[in-house]
mmCIF file of C-alpha atoms and ligand atoms in Angstrom:
data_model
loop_
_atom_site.group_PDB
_atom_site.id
_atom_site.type_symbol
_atom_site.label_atom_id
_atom_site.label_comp_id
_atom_site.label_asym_id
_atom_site.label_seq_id
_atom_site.Cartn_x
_atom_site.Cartn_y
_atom_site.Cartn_z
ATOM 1 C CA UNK S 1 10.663 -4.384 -24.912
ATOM 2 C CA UNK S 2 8.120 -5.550 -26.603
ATOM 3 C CA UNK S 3 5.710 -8.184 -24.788
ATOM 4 C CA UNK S 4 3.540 -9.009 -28.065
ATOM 5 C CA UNK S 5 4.686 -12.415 -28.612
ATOM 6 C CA UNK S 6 0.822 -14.228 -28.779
ATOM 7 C CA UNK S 7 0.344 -14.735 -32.561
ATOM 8 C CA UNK S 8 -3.429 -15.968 -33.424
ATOM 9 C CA UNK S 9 -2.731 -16.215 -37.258
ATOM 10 C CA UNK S 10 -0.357 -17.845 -39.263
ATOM 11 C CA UNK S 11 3.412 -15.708 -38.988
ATOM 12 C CA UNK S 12 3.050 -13.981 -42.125
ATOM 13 C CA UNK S 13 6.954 -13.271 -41.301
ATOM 14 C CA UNK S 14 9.479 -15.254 -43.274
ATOM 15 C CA UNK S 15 10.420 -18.011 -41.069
ATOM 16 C CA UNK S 16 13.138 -20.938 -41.628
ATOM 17 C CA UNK S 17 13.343 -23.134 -39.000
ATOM 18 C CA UNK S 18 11.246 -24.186 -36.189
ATOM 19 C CA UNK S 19 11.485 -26.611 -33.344
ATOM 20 C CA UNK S 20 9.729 -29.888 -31.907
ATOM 21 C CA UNK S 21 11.380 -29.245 -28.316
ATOM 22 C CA UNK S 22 10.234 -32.047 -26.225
ATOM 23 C CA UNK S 23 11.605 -32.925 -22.664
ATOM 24 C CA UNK S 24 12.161 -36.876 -21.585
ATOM 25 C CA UNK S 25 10.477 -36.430 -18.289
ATOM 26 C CA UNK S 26 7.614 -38.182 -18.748
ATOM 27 C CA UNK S 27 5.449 -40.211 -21.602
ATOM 28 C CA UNK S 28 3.843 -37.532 -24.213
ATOM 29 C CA UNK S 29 0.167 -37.253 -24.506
ATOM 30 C CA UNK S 30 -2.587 -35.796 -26.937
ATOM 31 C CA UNK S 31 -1.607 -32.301 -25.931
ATOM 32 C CA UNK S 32 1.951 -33.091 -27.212
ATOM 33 C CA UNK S 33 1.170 -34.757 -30.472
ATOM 34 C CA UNK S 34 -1.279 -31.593 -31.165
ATOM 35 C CA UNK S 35 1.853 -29.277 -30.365
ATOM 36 C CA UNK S 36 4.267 -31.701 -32.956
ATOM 37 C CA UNK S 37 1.117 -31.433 -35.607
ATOM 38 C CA UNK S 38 1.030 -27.680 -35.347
ATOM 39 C CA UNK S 39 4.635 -27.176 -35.290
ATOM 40 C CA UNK S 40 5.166 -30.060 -38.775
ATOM 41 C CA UNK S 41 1.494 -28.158 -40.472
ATOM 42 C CA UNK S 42 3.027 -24.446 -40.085
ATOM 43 C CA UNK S 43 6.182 -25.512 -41.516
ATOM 44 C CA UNK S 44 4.766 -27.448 -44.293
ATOM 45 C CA UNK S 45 2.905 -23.868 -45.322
ATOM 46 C CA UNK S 46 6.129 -21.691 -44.803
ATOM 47 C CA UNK S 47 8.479 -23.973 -45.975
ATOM 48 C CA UNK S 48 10.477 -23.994 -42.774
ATOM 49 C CA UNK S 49 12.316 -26.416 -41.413
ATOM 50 C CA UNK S 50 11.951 -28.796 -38.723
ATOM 51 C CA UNK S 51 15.001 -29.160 -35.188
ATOM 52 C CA UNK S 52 14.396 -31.930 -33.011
ATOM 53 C CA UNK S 53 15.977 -30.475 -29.400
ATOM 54 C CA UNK S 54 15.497 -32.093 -26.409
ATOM 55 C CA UNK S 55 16.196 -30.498 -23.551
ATOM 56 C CA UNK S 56 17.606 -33.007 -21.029
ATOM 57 C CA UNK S 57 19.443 -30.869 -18.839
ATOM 58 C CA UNK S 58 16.860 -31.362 -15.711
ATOM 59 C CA UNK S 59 18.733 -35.156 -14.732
ATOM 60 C CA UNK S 60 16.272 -35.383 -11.846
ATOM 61 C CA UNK S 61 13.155 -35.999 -14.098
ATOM 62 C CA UNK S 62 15.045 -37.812 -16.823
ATOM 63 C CA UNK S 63 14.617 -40.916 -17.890
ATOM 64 C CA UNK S 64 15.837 -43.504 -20.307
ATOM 65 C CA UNK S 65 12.069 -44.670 -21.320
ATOM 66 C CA UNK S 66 10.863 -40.702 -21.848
ATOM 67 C CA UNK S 67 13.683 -40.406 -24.469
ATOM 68 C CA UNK S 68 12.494 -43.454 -25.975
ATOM 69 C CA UNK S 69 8.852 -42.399 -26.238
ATOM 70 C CA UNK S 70 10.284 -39.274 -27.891
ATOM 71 C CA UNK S 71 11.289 -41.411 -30.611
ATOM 72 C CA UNK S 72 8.828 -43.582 -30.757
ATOM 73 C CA UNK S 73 6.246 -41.181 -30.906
ATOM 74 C CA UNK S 74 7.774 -38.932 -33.867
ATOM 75 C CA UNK S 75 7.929 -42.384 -35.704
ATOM 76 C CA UNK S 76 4.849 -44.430 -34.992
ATOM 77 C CA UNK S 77 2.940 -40.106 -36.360
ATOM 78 C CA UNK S 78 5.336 -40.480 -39.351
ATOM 79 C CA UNK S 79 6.241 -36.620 -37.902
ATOM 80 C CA UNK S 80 8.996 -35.455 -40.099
ATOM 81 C CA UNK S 81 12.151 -33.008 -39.245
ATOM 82 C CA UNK S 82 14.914 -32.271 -40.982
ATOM 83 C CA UNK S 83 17.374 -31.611 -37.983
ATOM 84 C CA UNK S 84 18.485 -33.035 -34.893
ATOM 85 C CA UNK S 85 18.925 -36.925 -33.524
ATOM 86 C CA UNK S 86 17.522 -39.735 -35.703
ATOM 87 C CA UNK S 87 18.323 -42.194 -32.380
ATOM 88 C CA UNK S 88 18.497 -42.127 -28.860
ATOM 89 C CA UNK S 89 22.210 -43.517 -29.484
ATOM 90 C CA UNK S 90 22.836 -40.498 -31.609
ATOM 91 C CA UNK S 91 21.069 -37.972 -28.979
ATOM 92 C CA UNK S 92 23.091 -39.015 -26.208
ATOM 93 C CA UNK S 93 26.410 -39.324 -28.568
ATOM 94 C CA UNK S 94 25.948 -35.888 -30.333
ATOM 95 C CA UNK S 95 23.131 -34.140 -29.331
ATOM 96 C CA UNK S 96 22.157 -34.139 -25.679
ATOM 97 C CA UNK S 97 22.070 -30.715 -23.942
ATOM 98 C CA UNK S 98 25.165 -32.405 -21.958
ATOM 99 C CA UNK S 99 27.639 -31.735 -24.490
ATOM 100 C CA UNK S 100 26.464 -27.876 -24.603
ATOM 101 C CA UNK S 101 27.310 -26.819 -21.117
ATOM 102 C CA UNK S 102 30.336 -24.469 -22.643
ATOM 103 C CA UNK S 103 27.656 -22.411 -24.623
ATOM 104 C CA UNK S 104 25.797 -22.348 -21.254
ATOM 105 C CA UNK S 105 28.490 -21.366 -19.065
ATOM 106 C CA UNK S 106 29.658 -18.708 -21.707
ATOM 107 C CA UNK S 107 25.753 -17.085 -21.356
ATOM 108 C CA UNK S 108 25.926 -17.315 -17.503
ATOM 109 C CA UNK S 109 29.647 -15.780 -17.352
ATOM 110 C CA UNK S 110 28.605 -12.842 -19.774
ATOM 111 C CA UNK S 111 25.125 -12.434 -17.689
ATOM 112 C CA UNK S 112 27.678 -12.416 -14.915
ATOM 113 C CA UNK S 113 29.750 -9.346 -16.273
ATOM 114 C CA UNK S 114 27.017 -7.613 -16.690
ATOM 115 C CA UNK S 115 26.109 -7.337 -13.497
ATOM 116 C CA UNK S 116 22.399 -9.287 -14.455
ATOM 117 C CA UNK S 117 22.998 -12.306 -11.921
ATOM 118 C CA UNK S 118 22.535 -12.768 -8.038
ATOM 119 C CA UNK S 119 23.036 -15.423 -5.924
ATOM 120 C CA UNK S 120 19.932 -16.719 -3.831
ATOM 121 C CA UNK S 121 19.507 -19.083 -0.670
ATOM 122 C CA UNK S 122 15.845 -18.410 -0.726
ATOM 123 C CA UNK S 123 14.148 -22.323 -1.361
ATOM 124 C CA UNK S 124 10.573 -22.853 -2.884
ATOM 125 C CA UNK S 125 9.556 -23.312 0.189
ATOM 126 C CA UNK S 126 10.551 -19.789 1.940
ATOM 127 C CA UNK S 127 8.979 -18.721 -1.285
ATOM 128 C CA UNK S 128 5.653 -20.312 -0.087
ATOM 129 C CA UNK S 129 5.505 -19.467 3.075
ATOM 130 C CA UNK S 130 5.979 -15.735 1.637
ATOM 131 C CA UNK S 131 3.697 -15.583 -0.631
ATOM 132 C CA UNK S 132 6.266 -15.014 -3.895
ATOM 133 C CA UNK S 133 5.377 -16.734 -6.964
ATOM 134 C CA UNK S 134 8.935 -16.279 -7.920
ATOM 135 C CA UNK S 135 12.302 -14.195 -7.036
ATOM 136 C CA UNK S 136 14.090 -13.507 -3.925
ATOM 137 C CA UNK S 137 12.084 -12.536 -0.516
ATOM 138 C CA UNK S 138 14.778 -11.412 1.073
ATOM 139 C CA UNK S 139 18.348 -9.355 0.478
ATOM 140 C CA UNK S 140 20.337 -12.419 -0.489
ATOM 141 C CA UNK S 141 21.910 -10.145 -3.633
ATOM 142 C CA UNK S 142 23.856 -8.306 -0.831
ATOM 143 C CA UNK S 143 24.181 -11.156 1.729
ATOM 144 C CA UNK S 144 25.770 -13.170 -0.661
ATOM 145 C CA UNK S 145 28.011 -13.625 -3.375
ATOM 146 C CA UNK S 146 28.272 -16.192 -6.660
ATOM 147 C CA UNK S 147 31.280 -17.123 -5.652
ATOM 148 C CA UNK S 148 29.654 -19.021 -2.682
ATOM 149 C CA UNK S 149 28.806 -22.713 -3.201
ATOM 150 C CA UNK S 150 25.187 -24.366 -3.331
ATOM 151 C CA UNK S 151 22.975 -21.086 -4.787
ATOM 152 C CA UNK S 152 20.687 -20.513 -7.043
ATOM 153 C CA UNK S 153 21.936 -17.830 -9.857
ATOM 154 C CA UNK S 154 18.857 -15.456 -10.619
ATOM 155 C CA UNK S 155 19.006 -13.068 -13.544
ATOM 156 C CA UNK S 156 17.199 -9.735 -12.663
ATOM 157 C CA UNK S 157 14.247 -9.476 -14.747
ATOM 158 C CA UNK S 158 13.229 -5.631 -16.147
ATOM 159 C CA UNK S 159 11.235 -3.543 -13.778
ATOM 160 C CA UNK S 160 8.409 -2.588 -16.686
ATOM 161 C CA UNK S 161 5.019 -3.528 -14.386
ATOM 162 C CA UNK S 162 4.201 -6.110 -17.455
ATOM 163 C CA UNK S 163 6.539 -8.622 -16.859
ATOM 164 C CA UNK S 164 5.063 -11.467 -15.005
ATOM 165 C CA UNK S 165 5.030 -12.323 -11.635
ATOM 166 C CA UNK S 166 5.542 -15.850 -11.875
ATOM 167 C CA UNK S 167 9.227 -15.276 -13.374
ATOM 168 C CA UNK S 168 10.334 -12.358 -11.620
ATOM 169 C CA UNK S 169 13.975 -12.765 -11.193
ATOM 170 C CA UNK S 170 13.929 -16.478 -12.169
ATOM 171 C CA UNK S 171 16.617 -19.027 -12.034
ATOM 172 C CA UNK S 172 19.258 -19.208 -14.245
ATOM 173 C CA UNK S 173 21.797 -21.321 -12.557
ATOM 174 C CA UNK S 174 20.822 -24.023 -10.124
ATOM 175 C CA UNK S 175 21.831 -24.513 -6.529
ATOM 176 C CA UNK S 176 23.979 -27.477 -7.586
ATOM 177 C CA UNK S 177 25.854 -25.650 -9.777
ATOM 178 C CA UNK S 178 23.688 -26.672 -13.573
ATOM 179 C CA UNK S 179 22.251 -24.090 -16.064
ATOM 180 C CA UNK S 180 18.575 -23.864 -15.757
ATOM 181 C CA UNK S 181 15.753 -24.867 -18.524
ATOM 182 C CA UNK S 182 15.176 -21.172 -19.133
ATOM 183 C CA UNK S 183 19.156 -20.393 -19.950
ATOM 184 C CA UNK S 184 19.550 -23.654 -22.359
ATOM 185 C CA UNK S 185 16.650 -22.723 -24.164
ATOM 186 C CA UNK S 186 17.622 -19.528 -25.120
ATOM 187 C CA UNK S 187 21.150 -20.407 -25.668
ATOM 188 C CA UNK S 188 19.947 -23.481 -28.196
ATOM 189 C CA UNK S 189 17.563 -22.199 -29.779
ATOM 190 C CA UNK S 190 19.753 -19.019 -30.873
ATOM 191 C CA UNK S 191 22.884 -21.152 -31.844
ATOM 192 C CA UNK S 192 20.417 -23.371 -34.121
ATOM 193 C CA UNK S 193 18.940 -20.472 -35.917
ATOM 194 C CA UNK S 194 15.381 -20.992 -34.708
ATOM 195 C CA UNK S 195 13.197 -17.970 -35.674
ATOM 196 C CA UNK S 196 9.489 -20.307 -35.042
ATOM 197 C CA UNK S 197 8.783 -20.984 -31.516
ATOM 198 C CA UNK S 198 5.469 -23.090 -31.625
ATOM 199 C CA UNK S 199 4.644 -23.676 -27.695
ATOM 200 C CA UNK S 200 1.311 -23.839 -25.659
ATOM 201 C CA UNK S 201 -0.743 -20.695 -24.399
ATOM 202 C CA UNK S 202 0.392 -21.463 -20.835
ATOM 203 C CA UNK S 203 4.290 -21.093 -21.931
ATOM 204 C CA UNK S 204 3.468 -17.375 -22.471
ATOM 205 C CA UNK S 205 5.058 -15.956 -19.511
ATOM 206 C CA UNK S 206 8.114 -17.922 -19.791
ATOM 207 C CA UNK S 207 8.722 -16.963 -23.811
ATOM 208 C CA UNK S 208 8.240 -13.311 -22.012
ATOM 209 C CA UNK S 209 11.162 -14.423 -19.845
ATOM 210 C CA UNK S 210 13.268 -15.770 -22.367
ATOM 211 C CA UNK S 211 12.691 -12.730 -24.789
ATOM 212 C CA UNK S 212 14.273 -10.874 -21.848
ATOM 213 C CA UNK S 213 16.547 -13.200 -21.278
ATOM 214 C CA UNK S 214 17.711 -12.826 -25.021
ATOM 215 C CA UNK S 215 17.754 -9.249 -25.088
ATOM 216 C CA UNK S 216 20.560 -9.314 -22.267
ATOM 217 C CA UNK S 217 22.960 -11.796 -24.216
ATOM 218 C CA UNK S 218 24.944 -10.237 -27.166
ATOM 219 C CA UNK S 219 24.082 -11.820 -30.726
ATOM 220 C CA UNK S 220 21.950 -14.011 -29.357
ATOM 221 C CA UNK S 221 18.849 -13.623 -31.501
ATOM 222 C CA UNK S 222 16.041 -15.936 -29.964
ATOM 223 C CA UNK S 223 14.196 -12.294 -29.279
ATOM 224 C CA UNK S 224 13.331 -11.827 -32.941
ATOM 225 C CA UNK S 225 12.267 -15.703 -33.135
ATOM 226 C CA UNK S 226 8.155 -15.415 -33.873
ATOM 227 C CA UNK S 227 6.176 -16.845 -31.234
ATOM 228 C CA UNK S 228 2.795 -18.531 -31.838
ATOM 229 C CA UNK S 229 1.234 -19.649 -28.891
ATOM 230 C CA UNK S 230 -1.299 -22.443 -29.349
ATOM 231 C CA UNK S 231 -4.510 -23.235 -27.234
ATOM 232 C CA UNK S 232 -4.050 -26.361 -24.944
ATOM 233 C CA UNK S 233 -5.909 -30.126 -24.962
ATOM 234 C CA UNK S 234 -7.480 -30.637 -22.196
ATOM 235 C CA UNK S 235 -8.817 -34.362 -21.578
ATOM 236 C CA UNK S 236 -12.881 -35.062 -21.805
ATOM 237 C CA UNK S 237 -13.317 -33.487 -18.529
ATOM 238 C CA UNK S 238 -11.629 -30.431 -19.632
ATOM 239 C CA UNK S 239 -8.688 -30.652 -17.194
ATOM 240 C CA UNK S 240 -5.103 -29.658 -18.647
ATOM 241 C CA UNK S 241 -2.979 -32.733 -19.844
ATOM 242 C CA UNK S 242 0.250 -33.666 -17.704
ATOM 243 C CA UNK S 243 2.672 -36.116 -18.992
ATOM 244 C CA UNK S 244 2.194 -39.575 -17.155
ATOM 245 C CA UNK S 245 1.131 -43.105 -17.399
ATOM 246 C CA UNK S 246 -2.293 -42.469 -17.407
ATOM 247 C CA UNK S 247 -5.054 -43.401 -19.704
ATOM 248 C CA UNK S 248 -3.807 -40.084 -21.937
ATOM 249 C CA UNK S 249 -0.574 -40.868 -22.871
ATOM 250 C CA UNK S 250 0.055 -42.043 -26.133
ATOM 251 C CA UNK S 251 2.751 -44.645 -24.739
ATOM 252 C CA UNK S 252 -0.245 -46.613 -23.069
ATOM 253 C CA UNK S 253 -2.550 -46.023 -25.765
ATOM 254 C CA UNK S 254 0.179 -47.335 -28.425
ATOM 255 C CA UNK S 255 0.566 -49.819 -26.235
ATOM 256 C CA UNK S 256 -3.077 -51.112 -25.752
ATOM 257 C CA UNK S 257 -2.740 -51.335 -30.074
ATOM 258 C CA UNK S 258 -4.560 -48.367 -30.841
ATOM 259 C CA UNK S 259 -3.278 -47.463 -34.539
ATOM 260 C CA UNK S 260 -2.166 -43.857 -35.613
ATOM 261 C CA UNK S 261 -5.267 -43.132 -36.964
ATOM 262 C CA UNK S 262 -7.429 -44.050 -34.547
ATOM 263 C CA UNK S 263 -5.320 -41.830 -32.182
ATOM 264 C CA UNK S 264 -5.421 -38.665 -34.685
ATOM 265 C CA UNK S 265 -8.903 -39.319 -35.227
ATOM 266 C CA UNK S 266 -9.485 -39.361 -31.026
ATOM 267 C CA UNK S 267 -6.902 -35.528 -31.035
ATOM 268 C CA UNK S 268 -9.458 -33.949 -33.807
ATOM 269 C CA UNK S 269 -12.318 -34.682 -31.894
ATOM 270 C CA UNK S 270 -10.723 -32.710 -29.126
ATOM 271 C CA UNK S 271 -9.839 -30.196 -31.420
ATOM 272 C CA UNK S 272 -13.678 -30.195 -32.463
ATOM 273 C CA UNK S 273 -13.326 -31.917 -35.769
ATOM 274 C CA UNK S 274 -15.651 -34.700 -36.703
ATOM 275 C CA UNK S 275 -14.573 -37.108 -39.471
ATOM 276 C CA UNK S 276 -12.089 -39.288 -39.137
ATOM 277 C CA UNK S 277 -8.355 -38.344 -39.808
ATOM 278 C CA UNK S 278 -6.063 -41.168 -40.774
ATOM 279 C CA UNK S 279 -2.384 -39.281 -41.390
ATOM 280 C CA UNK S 280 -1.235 -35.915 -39.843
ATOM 281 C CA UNK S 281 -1.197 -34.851 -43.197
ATOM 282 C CA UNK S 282 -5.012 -34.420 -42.794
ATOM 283 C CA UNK S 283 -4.874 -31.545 -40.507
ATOM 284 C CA UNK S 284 -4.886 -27.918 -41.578
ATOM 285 C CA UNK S 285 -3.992 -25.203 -40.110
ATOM 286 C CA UNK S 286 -7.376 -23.372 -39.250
ATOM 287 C CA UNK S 287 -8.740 -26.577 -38.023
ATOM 288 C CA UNK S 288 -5.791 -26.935 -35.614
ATOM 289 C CA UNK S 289 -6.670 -23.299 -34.574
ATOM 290 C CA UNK S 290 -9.632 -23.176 -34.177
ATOM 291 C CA UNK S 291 -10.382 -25.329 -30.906
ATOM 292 C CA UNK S 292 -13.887 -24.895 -29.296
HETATM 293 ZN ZN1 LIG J 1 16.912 -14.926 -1.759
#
């Protein structure tokens, strides 16, 4: 397998189609809008196109107002794609992750046949208290099977010593019975064609995951999908970005009247850039690359 997925130029592979693939739990902030810049400036340069999926499958942290944002954001940047909802009437009519659970359950049942999946009554908690950054602590794949009701479903990750800790065995299938982030991701972005997966630097060991994850489905081709993996934002005191109401996120600041250039002018600073930048246009590539 090959674990080599950290690009730090510009894919010199032919690519044709990439992804914005936000998640509605939570307002977007700097760090976001940098990601959508990077992801619309590469595929200006390639020619690629531009999906807009959002994954909504984790209910618990979804809400009406993120989706919104989603929207609102993409507009208010003038961020163009080619693909995907135009509303959040036509998301939740045509494209939420909702209406995709036979594609999901298809990937889980073929996992299944393989012989790739466990069940798992280990909680986060036990996992704590253990020690484990991820997988099972006990012997639950012989204590249990996935026939039994309210269990995690974890996929057994390759052996090689450089697969990461943090997603040993990880979760496929959730205790209450829903496919996991990890699954639908995979699963979309191969049924959509996606061979550009622009993410953040600290998404690397998950992309690892999913490129294993990939390998185990039949013709599902999100393994060959290039992966660039972009430095992160941090706010002025350096600290990484986390989607809330706080004085970062662009909801507040759009809402306080700041105008899209004054908010593309504040992300180049972070990105070390010092004149003012009034259209996303303005970026190029090396400058968006080339964060001090
Ligand atoms: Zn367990």
């Amino acid at each position: 397998m090959n674990f080599n997925v950290l690009k730090t130029s510009l894919p010199a592979e032919i690519v044709h189609k990439t992804r914005y693939a936000p998640t509605p739990s939570g307002y977007l902030h700097l760090g976001n809008l940098y990601s959508f810049i990077l992801t619309a400036t590469i595929a200006r340069n390639t020619g690629a196109s531009v999906l807009l999926r959002i994954d909504d499958m984790d209910r618990e942290r979804y809400r009406p107002e993120y989706l919104q944002n989603i929207f609102e954001t993409l507009r208010f940047f003038e961020l163009p794609y080619q693909e995907g909802p135009k509303t959040e009437a036509d998301f939740l009519q045509c494209w939420s992750q909702q209406h995709r659970l036979d594609s999901y359950t298809k990937a889980l049942d073929e996992l299944r046949q393989k012989g790739l999946l466990y069940a798992c009554a280990c909680t986060r908690t036990d996992l704590q208290k253990a020690g484990f950054q991820s997988g099972c602590i006990g012997n639950c794949s012989s204590s249990y099977s996935l026939d039994d009701p309210g269990l995690n479903w974890r996929y057994r990750t390759p052996e090689q010593s450089s697969f990461p800790v943090s997603m040993k065995d990880f979760i496929v299938r959730k205790r209450d019975g829903t496919p996991a982030y990890q699954l639908c991701s995979v699963v979309d972005d191969a049924q959509f064609g996606v061979n550009l997966v622009v993410r953040g630097v600290d998404l690397l060991e998950s992309s690892i995951a999913q490129v294993a994850l990939s390998h185990s489905l039949d013709n599902n081709t999100y393994a060959a999908a290039v992966h660039f993996h972009h430095p992160l934002i941090t706010d002025q005191a350096g600290h990484k970005l986390s989607k809330s109401e706080g004085a970062e996120s662009l909801h507040t600041l759009i809402k306080k009247g700041c105008t899209p250039s004054q908010l593309l002018t504040l992300l180049a600073q972070r990105c070390g850039i010092n004149h003012p930048v009034s259209h996303w246009t303005d970026f190029t590539y090396s400058a968006l690359t080339s964060i001090v």
